[in-house]
Coordinates of C-alpha atoms in Angstrom, one line a residue:
Chain A
M1 CA 35.3 9.4 1.6
P2 CA 33.2 12.0 -0.3
A3 CA 32.7 11.4 -3.9
T4 CA 35.5 12.8 -6.0
D5 CA 33.4 13.6 -9.0
T6 CA 32.3 17.2 -8.6
S7 CA 29.7 17.4 -11.3
A8 CA 26.2 17.2 -9.8
L9 CA 24.0 14.5 -11.2
L10 CA 20.9 15.6 -9.3
S11 CA 20.3 19.2 -8.5
I12 CA 17.5 20.3 -6.2
R13 CA 16.9 24.0 -6.4
S14 CA 14.9 26.0 -3.9
V15 CA 12.2 23.5 -3.6
T16 CA 9.1 24.3 -1.6
K17 CA 6.3 21.8 -0.8
R18 CA 3.1 22.4 1.1
F19 CA 0.4 20.0 2.2
G20 CA -2.6 22.2 2.8
R21 CA -1.4 24.9 5.3
T22 CA 1.7 22.9 6.4
T23 CA 4.9 23.8 4.7
V24 CA 6.9 20.6 4.5
L25 CA 9.9 21.8 2.5
R26 CA 11.1 25.4 2.7
G27 CA 13.2 26.4 -0.3
L28 CA 15.5 23.5 0.0
S29 CA 18.5 23.1 -2.3
L30 CA 20.8 20.1 -2.5
D31 CA 23.1 18.6 -5.1
V32 CA 23.9 14.9 -5.4
A33 CA 27.1 13.9 -7.2
E34 CA 27.6 11.0 -9.6
R35 CA 28.3 7.8 -7.8
E36 CA 27.6 9.4 -4.5
F37 CA 25.9 7.7 -1.5
L38 CA 24.0 10.5 0.0
T39 CA 21.9 10.0 3.1
V40 CA 19.0 12.3 4.0
L41 CA 18.8 12.0 7.7
G42 CA 16.1 13.5 9.9
E43 CA 13.4 12.9 12.5
S44 CA 10.0 11.8 11.4
G45 CA 8.2 14.9 10.1
S46 CA 11.4 16.6 9.0
G47 CA 10.3 16.3 5.3
K48 CA 12.8 13.7 4.2
T49 CA 10.4 11.3 2.7
T50 CA 8.5 14.1 1.0
L51 CA 11.8 15.2 -0.6
L52 CA 12.3 11.7 -1.9
R53 CA 8.8 11.5 -3.3
L54 CA 9.3 14.8 -5.1
I55 CA 12.4 13.4 -6.7
A56 CA 10.6 10.2 -7.7
G57 CA 7.7 12.3 -9.0
F58 CA 4.9 11.1 -6.8
E59 CA 4.1 14.6 -5.6
P60 CA 4.2 17.9 -7.5
L61 CA 6.3 20.7 -6.1
D62 CA 4.9 24.1 -5.2
S63 CA 7.9 26.0 -6.3
G64 CA 11.5 25.4 -7.2
E65 CA 13.1 23.0 -9.8
I66 CA 14.7 19.6 -9.8
W67 CA 17.3 18.8 -12.5
M68 CA 19.0 15.6 -13.4
A69 CA 22.0 15.3 -15.7
G70 CA 21.3 18.7 -17.3
E71 CA 17.6 18.0 -17.8
R72 CA 14.5 19.3 -16.0
L73 CA 13.2 16.4 -14.0
D74 CA 10.2 17.8 -12.0
T75 CA 8.0 18.3 -15.0
L76 CA 8.2 14.7 -16.0
P77 CA 5.7 12.0 -14.8
P78 CA 7.3 9.3 -12.6
Y79 CA 7.3 6.7 -15.4
R80 CA 9.5 9.0 -17.6
R81 CA 12.1 9.6 -14.9
N82 CA 15.4 7.7 -15.0
V83 CA 15.1 7.2 -11.3
N84 CA 14.0 4.1 -9.4
T85 CA 12.8 3.8 -5.8
V86 CA 13.1 1.1 -3.1
F87 CA 10.1 1.6 -0.9
Q88 CA 9.9 1.2 2.8
Q89 CA 7.2 -1.4 2.5
Y90 CA 9.1 -3.0 -0.4
A91 CA 6.0 -2.7 -2.5
L92 CA 6.5 -5.9 -4.4
F93 CA 3.6 -7.0 -6.6
P94 CA 1.9 -9.7 -4.7
H95 CA 0.5 -11.5 -7.8
L96 CA 3.9 -11.7 -9.5
D97 CA 6.8 -14.0 -8.5
C98 CA 10.3 -12.7 -7.8
F99 CA 11.4 -13.1 -11.4
E100 CA 8.3 -11.2 -12.8
N101 CA 8.7 -8.5 -10.1
V102 CA 12.2 -7.9 -11.2
A103 CA 11.3 -8.2 -14.9
Y104 CA 8.4 -5.7 -14.5
G105 CA 10.3 -2.5 -15.4
L106 CA 11.9 -4.2 -18.5
R107 CA 8.6 -5.6 -19.7
V108 CA 6.7 -2.3 -19.6
R109 CA 9.5 -0.7 -21.5
G110 CA 9.4 -3.4 -24.2
V111 CA 12.8 -4.8 -23.7
P112 CA 13.3 -8.0 -25.8
K113 CA 12.5 -11.3 -24.0
T114 CA 16.0 -12.8 -24.2
E115 CA 17.5 -9.7 -22.8
I116 CA 15.0 -9.6 -20.0
E117 CA 15.8 -13.2 -19.1
A118 CA 19.5 -12.4 -18.8
R119 CA 19.2 -9.1 -17.0
V120 CA 16.8 -10.4 -14.5
Q121 CA 19.0 -13.4 -13.7
D122 CA 22.0 -11.1 -13.3
A123 CA 20.0 -8.8 -11.0
L124 CA 18.8 -11.7 -8.8
A125 CA 22.3 -13.1 -8.6
M126 CA 23.6 -9.7 -7.5
V127 CA 21.3 -9.8 -4.5
K128 CA 21.7 -13.5 -4.0
M129 CA 18.1 -14.4 -4.7
T130 CA 18.5 -16.8 -7.7
S131 CA 17.0 -19.7 -5.7
W132 CA 13.7 -17.9 -5.2
T133 CA 13.0 -17.0 -8.8
R134 CA 9.5 -18.5 -8.9
S135 CA 8.5 -17.7 -5.3
L136 CA 5.7 -15.3 -4.7
P137 CA 6.6 -12.3 -2.4
A138 CA 4.3 -13.7 0.4
K139 CA 6.4 -16.8 0.6
I140 CA 9.8 -15.2 1.3
S141 CA 11.1 -13.3 4.4
G142 CA 11.2 -9.5 4.8
G143 CA 15.0 -9.4 4.2
Q144 CA 14.5 -11.4 1.0
Q145 CA 11.7 -9.2 -0.2
Q146 CA 14.1 -6.3 0.4
R147 CA 16.7 -7.9 -1.8
V148 CA 14.1 -8.5 -4.6
A149 CA 12.9 -4.9 -4.3
L150 CA 16.5 -3.8 -4.7
A151 CA 17.1 -6.0 -7.7
R152 CA 13.8 -4.8 -9.2
A153 CA 15.0 -1.2 -9.1
L154 CA 18.6 -1.8 -10.1
V155 CA 17.8 -4.0 -13.1
N156 CA 16.5 -0.9 -14.9
R157 CA 20.0 0.7 -14.6
P158 CA 18.7 4.0 -13.3
R159 CA 21.0 7.0 -13.0
L160 CA 19.8 7.5 -9.5
L161 CA 18.4 5.1 -6.9
L162 CA 16.1 6.4 -4.1
L163 CA 15.8 4.3 -0.9
D164 CA 13.1 5.2 1.6
E165 CA 14.1 3.7 5.0
P166 CA 14.5 0.4 3.3
L167 CA 16.1 -1.3 6.3
S168 CA 13.7 -0.1 9.0
A169 CA 11.6 -3.2 9.0
L170 CA 14.6 -5.6 9.5
D171 CA 15.9 -6.7 12.8
A172 CA 19.2 -5.3 14.1
N173 CA 21.6 -8.0 12.9
L174 CA 20.1 -8.3 9.4
R175 CA 20.1 -4.6 9.2
R176 CA 23.8 -4.2 9.8
Q177 CA 24.5 -6.9 7.3
M178 CA 22.3 -5.2 4.7
Q179 CA 24.0 -1.8 5.4
T180 CA 27.3 -3.4 4.4
E181 CA 25.9 -5.1 1.4
L182 CA 24.1 -1.9 0.2
K183 CA 27.3 0.0 0.5
S184 CA 29.3 -2.5 -1.5
L185 CA 26.5 -2.9 -4.0
Q186 CA 26.5 0.8 -4.6
R187 CA 30.2 0.8 -5.3
E188 CA 29.7 -2.1 -7.7
V189 CA 26.9 -0.7 -9.8
G190 CA 28.4 2.8 -9.6
I191 CA 25.1 4.8 -9.5
S192 CA 24.1 7.5 -7.1
F193 CA 22.1 6.5 -4.1
V194 CA 19.8 8.8 -2.1
F195 CA 19.0 7.0 1.1
V196 CA 16.5 8.3 3.6
T197 CA 16.7 7.3 7.2
H198 CA 16.0 8.5 10.7
D199 CA 18.8 6.4 12.2
Q200 CA 21.9 8.4 12.7
E201 CA 24.1 5.4 13.3
E202 CA 23.0 3.9 10.0
A203 CA 23.6 7.2 8.2
M204 CA 27.2 7.4 9.7
A205 CA 27.9 3.8 8.7
I206 CA 27.0 3.9 5.0
S207 CA 27.1 7.5 3.6
D208 CA 29.6 9.5 1.6
R209 CA 27.7 12.5 2.7
I210 CA 24.9 13.1 5.1
A211 CA 22.2 15.8 4.5
L212 CA 20.7 16.5 7.9
M213 CA 17.1 17.8 7.7
R214 CA 15.1 19.6 10.2
A215 CA 11.6 21.0 9.8
G216 CA 11.8 21.2 6.0
T217 CA 15.3 22.7 5.7
L218 CA 18.8 21.4 5.7
E219 CA 20.7 21.7 8.9
Q220 CA 24.1 20.6 7.6
V221 CA 25.4 18.7 4.6
A222 CA 28.8 17.1 5.1
S223 CA 30.7 13.8 5.3
P224 CA 29.9 11.7 8.4
E225 CA 33.4 12.5 9.8
E226 CA 33.0 16.2 9.3
I227 CA 29.5 16.4 10.6
Y228 CA 30.6 14.5 13.7
A229 CA 33.8 16.4 14.3
R230 CA 32.6 19.9 13.2
P231 CA 28.8 20.1 13.6
K232 CA 27.5 23.5 12.6
T233 CA 24.5 23.7 14.8
A234 CA 23.6 22.5 18.3
Y235 CA 20.9 20.4 16.7
A236 CA 23.4 18.6 14.4
A237 CA 25.8 18.1 17.3
S238 CA 23.2 16.4 19.5
F239 CA 21.3 14.5 16.7
I240 CA 24.5 12.9 15.4
G241 CA 26.2 11.1 18.2
Q242 CA 26.1 12.3 21.8
T243 CA 27.3 15.7 22.9
N244 CA 27.6 18.2 25.7
L245 CA 26.3 21.6 24.9
L246 CA 28.1 24.4 26.8
H247 CA 26.3 27.8 26.8
G248 CA 28.4 30.9 27.5
Q249 CA 29.9 34.0 26.0
V250 CA 32.8 35.1 23.8
Q251 CA 34.5 38.2 25.0
G252 CA 37.6 39.7 23.3
G253 CA 38.9 36.5 21.9
R254 CA 38.2 34.3 24.9
A255 CA 35.3 31.9 25.4
V256 CA 33.8 32.0 28.9
V257 CA 31.5 29.3 30.3
G258 CA 31.0 29.6 34.0
S259 CA 34.5 29.8 35.5
W260 CA 36.1 28.1 32.5
E261 CA 37.9 30.0 29.9
W262 CA 39.8 29.3 26.7
P263 CA 41.0 31.2 23.6
C264 CA 38.4 31.5 20.9
S265 CA 38.4 33.2 17.6
Q266 CA 34.6 33.7 17.4
P267 CA 33.1 37.2 17.4
D268 CA 31.9 38.6 20.7
G269 CA 28.5 37.6 22.0
P270 CA 26.6 34.7 23.5
A271 CA 27.9 31.3 22.2
T272 CA 27.2 27.6 22.4
F273 CA 29.9 24.9 22.2
S274 CA 29.6 21.2 21.5
L275 CA 32.0 19.0 23.4
R276 CA 31.8 15.2 22.6
P277 CA 31.9 12.9 25.7
E278 CA 35.0 11.1 24.5
N279 CA 36.9 14.5 24.4
L280 CA 36.4 15.0 28.2
L281 CA 39.4 13.2 29.6
L282 CA 40.5 12.3 33.1
A283 CA 43.3 14.6 34.2
S284 CA 45.3 11.5 35.2
Q285 CA 45.2 10.2 31.6
E286 CA 46.4 13.4 30.2
Q287 CA 49.9 14.8 30.1
P288 CA 49.6 17.9 32.4
G289 CA 49.6 20.9 30.5
N290 CA 49.3 22.8 27.4
G291 CA 46.3 25.1 27.4
V292 CA 43.8 22.4 28.4
V293 CA 40.7 23.5 30.4
R294 CA 40.5 21.8 33.8
L295 CA 37.1 21.0 35.4
H296 CA 36.4 19.8 39.0
A297 CA 33.8 17.2 38.7
R298 CA 31.6 15.2 41.0
V299 CA 30.9 11.7 39.6
H300 CA 27.1 11.2 39.6
D301 CA 26.6 7.8 38.1
Q302 CA 28.3 5.4 35.6
V303 CA 27.0 3.1 32.9
F304 CA 29.3 0.3 32.0
Q305 CA 29.4 -0.3 28.2
G306 CA 32.1 -2.9 27.8
A307 CA 35.1 -1.1 26.4
A308 CA 34.1 2.2 27.9
R309 CA 32.1 3.7 30.8
I310 CA 29.6 6.5 30.3
V311 CA 29.9 8.9 33.3
R312 CA 27.6 11.7 34.3
L313 CA 29.4 14.5 36.0
Q314 CA 28.3 17.5 38.0
C315 CA 30.7 20.4 37.2
E316 CA 29.7 23.6 38.9
E317 CA 26.1 24.2 37.7
V318 CA 26.3 22.0 34.6
T319 CA 25.8 18.3 34.1
L320 CA 28.2 16.8 31.6
T321 CA 28.6 13.4 30.1
A322 CA 32.0 11.8 29.7
R323 CA 33.2 8.6 28.1
V324 CA 36.2 7.1 29.9
P325 CA 38.0 3.8 29.4
A326 CA 36.3 1.0 31.4
S327 CA 39.6 0.2 33.1
E328 CA 39.7 3.6 34.9
E329 CA 38.6 3.5 38.5
L330 CA 36.8 6.7 39.3
R331 CA 36.7 8.4 42.7
E332 CA 33.8 10.6 43.8
N333 CA 35.7 13.7 42.9
E334 CA 37.8 13.8 39.8
I335 CA 39.5 16.4 37.6
F336 CA 38.6 16.3 34.0
V337 CA 40.2 18.2 31.1
F338 CA 39.4 19.1 27.6
S339 CA 41.3 20.7 24.7
P340 CA 39.8 24.0 23.5
D341 CA 40.0 22.6 19.9
D342 CA 37.4 20.0 20.9
A343 CA 34.9 22.6 22.1
V344 CA 33.3 23.3 18.7
P345 CA 31.3 26.5 18.4
V346 CA 27.8 25.7 17.1
K347 CA 24.7 27.8 16.2
D348 CA 22.0 27.3 18.7
H349 CA 18.5 28.4 17.6
H350 CA 17.1 27.9 21.0
A351 CA 19.7 29.7 23.2
G352 CA 19.7 32.7 20.9
G353 CA 23.4 32.0 20.5
Q354 CA 25.4 32.6 17.3
Q355 CA 22.9 33.4 14.6
E356 CA 23.6 34.3 11.0
Chain B
M1 CA -12.6 -21.3 27.8
Y2 CA -16.3 -21.8 27.3
T3 CA -18.1 -24.6 29.0
R4 CA -19.6 -27.5 27.1
T5 CA -23.1 -26.5 28.1
Y6 CA -22.5 -23.0 26.8
K7 CA -21.1 -24.2 23.5
T8 CA -24.1 -26.6 23.0
A9 CA -26.6 -23.8 23.9
V10 CA -25.0 -21.5 21.3
A11 CA -24.6 -24.1 18.6
V12 CA -27.8 -26.0 18.7
P13 CA -30.4 -23.3 17.6
P14 CA -28.6 -22.4 14.4
L15 CA -27.9 -26.0 13.6
L16 CA -31.6 -26.8 14.1
W17 CA -32.6 -23.9 12.0
V18 CA -30.3 -24.8 9.1
S19 CA -31.2 -28.5 9.2
T20 CA -34.9 -27.8 9.3
F21 CA -35.2 -25.0 6.8
L22 CA -32.3 -25.7 4.5
L23 CA -31.2 -29.3 4.6
L24 CA -34.6 -30.8 5.2
A25 CA -36.1 -28.6 2.6
Y26 CA -33.5 -29.6 0.0
L27 CA -34.1 -33.3 0.9
L28 CA -37.8 -32.9 0.4
L29 CA -37.1 -31.2 -2.9
F30 CA -34.8 -34.0 -3.9
L31 CA -37.3 -36.7 -3.0
H32 CA -40.1 -34.9 -4.8
S33 CA -38.2 -34.7 -8.0
F34 CA -38.4 -38.5 -8.3
W35 CA -42.1 -38.7 -7.7
S36 CA -45.0 -37.8 -9.9
V37 CA -48.6 -36.5 -10.0
Q38 CA -51.6 -38.6 -10.9
D39 CA -55.1 -37.3 -10.8
G40 CA -54.1 -34.3 -8.8
Q41 CA -52.3 -36.4 -6.2
I42 CA -48.6 -36.7 -5.6
V43 CA -47.7 -40.4 -5.9
H44 CA -44.6 -41.7 -4.3
H45 CA -43.4 -43.9 -7.2
W46 CA -39.7 -43.6 -7.9
S47 CA -38.9 -42.7 -11.5
L48 CA -36.7 -40.4 -13.5
S49 CA -39.6 -39.2 -15.6
N50 CA -39.4 -35.6 -14.4
Y51 CA -35.8 -35.4 -15.5
R52 CA -36.7 -37.1 -18.8
T53 CA -39.4 -34.4 -19.3
L54 CA -36.8 -31.7 -18.5
A55 CA -34.3 -33.1 -21.0
T56 CA -36.8 -33.7 -23.8
Q57 CA -39.3 -30.9 -23.6
P58 CA -37.7 -28.0 -25.4
L59 CA -39.7 -25.5 -23.3
Y60 CA -37.7 -26.1 -20.1
L61 CA -34.3 -26.1 -21.7
E62 CA -35.2 -23.0 -23.7
V63 CA -36.3 -21.1 -20.7
L64 CA -33.3 -22.3 -18.8
W65 CA -31.0 -21.2 -21.6
R66 CA -32.8 -17.8 -21.9
S67 CA -32.4 -17.3 -18.1
T68 CA -28.7 -18.0 -18.4
K69 CA -28.4 -15.6 -21.3
I70 CA -30.3 -12.9 -19.4
A71 CA -28.2 -13.5 -16.2
G72 CA -25.1 -13.4 -18.3
A73 CA -26.1 -10.1 -19.9
V74 CA -27.0 -8.7 -16.6
T75 CA -23.6 -9.8 -15.2
L76 CA -21.7 -8.2 -18.0
L77 CA -23.6 -5.0 -17.8
S78 CA -23.3 -4.8 -14.0
L79 CA -19.5 -5.3 -14.3
A80 CA -19.3 -2.8 -17.1
L81 CA -21.1 -0.2 -15.0
G82 CA -19.8 -1.3 -11.6
Y83 CA -16.1 -1.6 -12.3
P84 CA -15.5 1.9 -13.7
L85 CA -17.6 3.4 -11.0
A86 CA -15.7 1.5 -8.3
Y87 CA -12.4 2.4 -9.9
Y88 CA -13.2 6.0 -10.1
L89 CA -14.5 6.1 -6.6
S90 CA -11.6 4.2 -5.1
F91 CA -8.8 6.0 -7.0
Y92 CA -9.9 9.4 -8.0
S93 CA -12.9 10.6 -6.1
R94 CA -12.5 13.2 -3.4
R95 CA -15.9 12.6 -2.1
K96 CA -15.5 8.9 -1.9
M97 CA -17.8 8.2 1.0
L98 CA -20.6 10.4 -0.2
L99 CA -20.6 8.7 -3.7
Y100 CA -20.3 5.4 -2.0
Q101 CA -23.4 6.1 0.0
L102 CA -25.2 7.2 -3.2
V103 CA -24.5 3.8 -4.7
I104 CA -25.6 2.0 -1.6
I105 CA -28.8 3.9 -0.8
P106 CA -30.9 2.3 -3.7
L107 CA -30.4 -1.0 -1.9
W108 CA -32.5 0.3 0.9
V109 CA -35.4 0.9 -1.4
S110 CA -37.7 -2.1 -1.8
Y111 CA -36.9 -4.3 -4.7
L112 CA -40.5 -4.3 -5.8
V113 CA -40.6 -0.5 -5.9
R114 CA -37.5 -0.4 -8.1
A115 CA -38.8 -3.1 -10.5
Y116 CA -42.2 -1.3 -10.6
A117 CA -40.5 2.0 -11.4
W118 CA -39.2 0.5 -14.7
K119 CA -42.7 -0.5 -15.6
T120 CA -43.8 3.1 -15.4
I121 CA -40.8 4.2 -17.3
L122 CA -41.0 1.7 -20.1
G123 CA -44.7 1.3 -20.5
S124 CA -46.8 2.5 -23.5
D125 CA -47.9 5.5 -21.5
G126 CA -44.7 5.5 -19.7
V127 CA -42.2 8.3 -19.1
L128 CA -39.8 7.1 -21.9
N129 CA -42.5 6.7 -24.6
T130 CA -44.0 10.1 -23.7
L131 CA -40.7 11.7 -24.0
L132 CA -39.9 10.0 -27.3
Q133 CA -43.2 11.2 -28.8
Y134 CA -42.8 14.6 -27.3
V135 CA -39.5 15.1 -29.2
H136 CA -41.0 13.4 -32.2
L137 CA -38.5 10.6 -32.4
T138 CA -41.5 8.3 -32.8
D139 CA -45.2 8.8 -33.6
A140 CA -46.6 5.9 -31.7
P141 CA -45.5 4.4 -28.4
V142 CA -42.7 1.8 -28.8
S143 CA -44.3 -1.2 -27.3
A144 CA -41.1 -3.3 -27.5
L145 CA -39.7 -1.4 -24.5
L146 CA -41.8 -3.2 -21.9
Y147 CA -42.5 -6.9 -21.7
S148 CA -39.4 -8.1 -23.3
P149 CA -36.0 -9.7 -22.3
F150 CA -34.6 -6.2 -22.8
A151 CA -36.8 -4.8 -20.1
V152 CA -35.8 -7.7 -17.8
I153 CA -32.1 -7.1 -18.4
L154 CA -32.5 -3.4 -17.8
T155 CA -34.4 -3.9 -14.6
L156 CA -32.1 -6.6 -13.2
T157 CA -29.0 -4.6 -14.2
H158 CA -30.3 -1.6 -12.3
I159 CA -31.1 -3.8 -9.2
Y160 CA -27.9 -5.9 -9.2
T161 CA -25.2 -3.4 -10.2
P162 CA -24.6 -2.4 -6.5
F163 CA -24.0 -6.0 -5.8
A164 CA -21.3 -6.2 -8.4
F165 CA -20.0 -2.8 -7.4
L166 CA -19.5 -3.6 -3.7
P167 CA -17.0 -6.4 -3.8
I168 CA -15.1 -4.7 -6.7
F169 CA -14.8 -1.5 -4.7
A170 CA -13.7 -3.4 -1.6
A171 CA -11.0 -5.2 -3.7
L172 CA -9.8 -1.9 -5.2
E173 CA -9.7 -0.3 -1.8
H174 CA -7.4 -3.1 -0.6
I175 CA -4.8 -2.5 -3.2
P176 CA -1.9 -0.7 -1.4
R177 CA -1.4 2.6 -3.2
H178 CA 2.4 2.2 -3.0
L179 CA 2.0 -0.7 -5.5
V180 CA 0.6 1.8 -8.0
E181 CA 3.4 4.3 -7.3
S182 CA 5.9 1.5 -7.6
S183 CA 4.6 0.5 -11.0
S184 CA 4.8 4.1 -12.2
D185 CA 8.3 4.3 -10.7
L186 CA 9.4 1.3 -12.7
G187 CA 8.3 3.0 -16.0
A188 CA 4.7 1.8 -16.5
S189 CA 2.3 4.3 -18.0
P190 CA -1.0 4.7 -16.2
R191 CA -2.6 2.4 -18.7
Q192 CA 0.0 -0.3 -18.2
T193 CA -0.3 0.1 -14.4
F194 CA -4.0 -0.5 -14.7
W195 CA -3.8 -3.6 -16.8
R196 CA -0.7 -5.1 -15.1
V197 CA -1.3 -4.2 -11.4
V198 CA -4.8 -2.8 -10.6
M199 CA -6.8 -5.2 -12.7
P200 CA -5.2 -8.4 -11.7
L201 CA -5.3 -7.5 -8.0
S202 CA -9.0 -6.6 -8.2
L203 CA -10.0 -9.8 -10.0
P204 CA -11.2 -11.6 -6.8
G205 CA -13.6 -8.7 -6.3
V206 CA -14.7 -8.9 -10.0
I207 CA -15.3 -12.7 -9.6
A208 CA -17.3 -12.1 -6.4
G209 CA -19.3 -9.3 -8.0
A210 CA -20.0 -11.3 -11.1
T211 CA -21.1 -14.3 -9.1
F212 CA -23.5 -12.2 -7.1
A213 CA -25.0 -10.6 -10.2
F214 CA -25.3 -13.9 -12.1
V215 CA -26.7 -16.1 -9.3
L216 CA -29.1 -13.4 -8.1
S217 CA -30.5 -12.6 -11.6
L218 CA -30.6 -16.2 -12.7
G219 CA -33.0 -17.0 -9.8
D220 CA -35.0 -13.8 -10.1
F221 CA -38.7 -14.1 -10.7
L222 CA -40.2 -10.7 -9.9
A223 CA -38.6 -8.7 -12.7
P224 CA -39.7 -11.1 -15.4
L225 CA -43.1 -11.2 -13.8
L226 CA -43.4 -7.4 -13.8
V227 CA -41.7 -6.3 -17.0
G228 CA -40.8 -9.5 -18.8
G229 CA -44.1 -10.4 -20.6
S230 CA -44.3 -13.8 -22.3
S231 CA -41.0 -13.4 -24.1
G232 CA -39.2 -12.5 -20.9
I233 CA -40.2 -15.5 -18.8
M234 CA -37.4 -16.9 -16.8
I235 CA -36.8 -20.3 -15.1
S236 CA -38.1 -19.1 -11.7
N237 CA -41.4 -18.2 -13.2
V238 CA -41.7 -21.7 -14.6
V239 CA -40.9 -23.1 -11.1
V240 CA -43.5 -20.8 -9.5
S241 CA -46.2 -21.8 -11.9
L242 CA -45.3 -25.5 -11.6
F243 CA -45.6 -25.3 -7.8
G244 CA -48.7 -23.1 -8.1
A245 CA -51.2 -23.2 -10.8
A246 CA -50.0 -26.4 -12.5
Y247 CA -49.7 -28.2 -9.3
D248 CA -46.8 -30.4 -10.5
W249 CA -44.5 -30.2 -7.5
P250 CA -42.3 -33.1 -8.7
L251 CA -41.5 -31.5 -12.0
G252 CA -41.0 -28.1 -10.3
A253 CA -38.6 -29.9 -7.9
A254 CA -36.7 -31.3 -10.8
V255 CA -36.4 -27.9 -12.5
S256 CA -35.3 -26.4 -9.2
L257 CA -32.6 -29.0 -8.7
A258 CA -31.4 -28.5 -12.2
M259 CA -31.0 -24.8 -11.4
L260 CA -29.3 -25.5 -8.1
L261 CA -26.8 -27.8 -9.9
L262 CA -26.1 -25.0 -12.4
V263 CA -25.4 -22.5 -9.6
L264 CA -23.3 -25.0 -7.6
L265 CA -21.2 -25.6 -10.7
L266 CA -20.7 -21.9 -11.1
L267 CA -19.8 -21.4 -7.5
W268 CA -17.3 -24.2 -7.7
L269 CA -15.8 -22.7 -10.8
T270 CA -15.4 -19.2 -9.4
E271 CA -14.0 -20.6 -6.1
S272 CA -11.3 -22.5 -8.0
L273 CA -10.6 -19.4 -10.0
E274 CA -10.3 -17.3 -6.9
K275 CA -8.0 -19.8 -5.4
R276 CA -5.8 -19.6 -8.4
W277 CA -5.6 -15.8 -8.3
S278 CA -5.1 -15.3 -4.6
H279 CA -1.5 -14.7 -3.6
A280 CA -1.5 -15.1 0.2

């Protein structure tokens, strides 16, 4: 569920960043709410890590402003920002044991010794690392280092925690486990998380909202459910989950793709529609009828996936992907149907489709 | 896998080399230190008399102590010059490799030339004295510049600073930059980051650099010979004269072994320090 608090904690306003002649961020604006888990999702080179580094203060911006809780943030050096970062490479201090790593932020701020002791123990307990208090980082596993890095950031009670692909170095199982833990930890401490990843499944699993980035701009910012069900662009539709992109026309309130037609409220002109594989149904599964679009398909090949089968279909000139229950026996020629509601009109920068 | 013959063929020459020119040489030195000289002949009578001389004659201990002090001063100065330079180059310089080369290039110039250069700078008719008189800071040449421990320290510092610089620079280059960012992120000012992260992580390099500067300048004999004068004599000069003009090889051997012991002690100390500070 999206965060209910509407006041923005962090406000990024028309931020532009260049490295030499390359523009990495192009006038990007984004708000992060209190207690929100926001994921910045994008391919490598989309500028997502740069965005994080600007918030943390490791890079200066070329133009624009960043505000946090009503105060200008981008003019402060990193050590004066009430923001902490969990780095991709963990960045634990190799010469300090786990306790001292976690205590670091408190020590440099001159927190009294007795308080440091208590807070560090609490933080280590929160990430279940109390047994490794006196271990050096080199002596513990990657997953454990990750936990210590998390404790080291959270012990300072920042308003905002930045996480730069923190799980990318972990193996798949540990990764899923850490996703769940991160999510519940975030609920527990009640601070905003800005989480950077290139993994769309991870983004879907843990976020309140996803900010999808592409080439230095935001493609779409929405909850995982919304971005999956109502992607705004062809890129968003195909980056998040699998999809079929149908290229056609809208003419007088009807969408036309090849010989298929359905009612559509979009303005006239070329159009692209996103149709998720699970929304392409076998006609035999469906009650015959109301306004569904029927396709005659030749079944190309099938990939068995346990509960479902991923099927490639040849329908007229287009190849489509469908997802059918594994129990269905498919013949060489089948009739598939989809509901017009599931064909979501999307902006397609490449096909010259709907443009703003 | 390599054959046995191949392994033997590869291993034997260096082993022979090391045993002949290092182990055998040390053995001879060790044996000599228990012998003595009578009527210009080395006699093979075992005694500790050389070591007794070493311990009782203030000259040897004094020179050894002076050499240690000079080497210590050179070490401190080399670190004081080398560390900031290495730090600046590694963290802030945009022309890192160019400046690095500029530090390295003097190493390609003959040691003798560099030591001799100081003689022409510091001498009575030297560059420095001429300048001082030209700007009327002094009326007569300052003779204390040359032929003094000061001149030795200056020359040795010039020669050995690159040796201190190199390992420090290497250690600084190995510090992952995200550790510095991480420190700043956790609220540490640049000064705190330096003392709590950069300095501790560069200590192995500092120790290595200090060891180089100390050991090399402790055993140096050219700089004191060229610019040291009688007040700047160091222990190696004593060894040279004992083996040469004085023809007292046994005593020279004893002095050499005393030095060797000092250096081994130091190496053992730095190694244990390094072990304590390594985090792997």
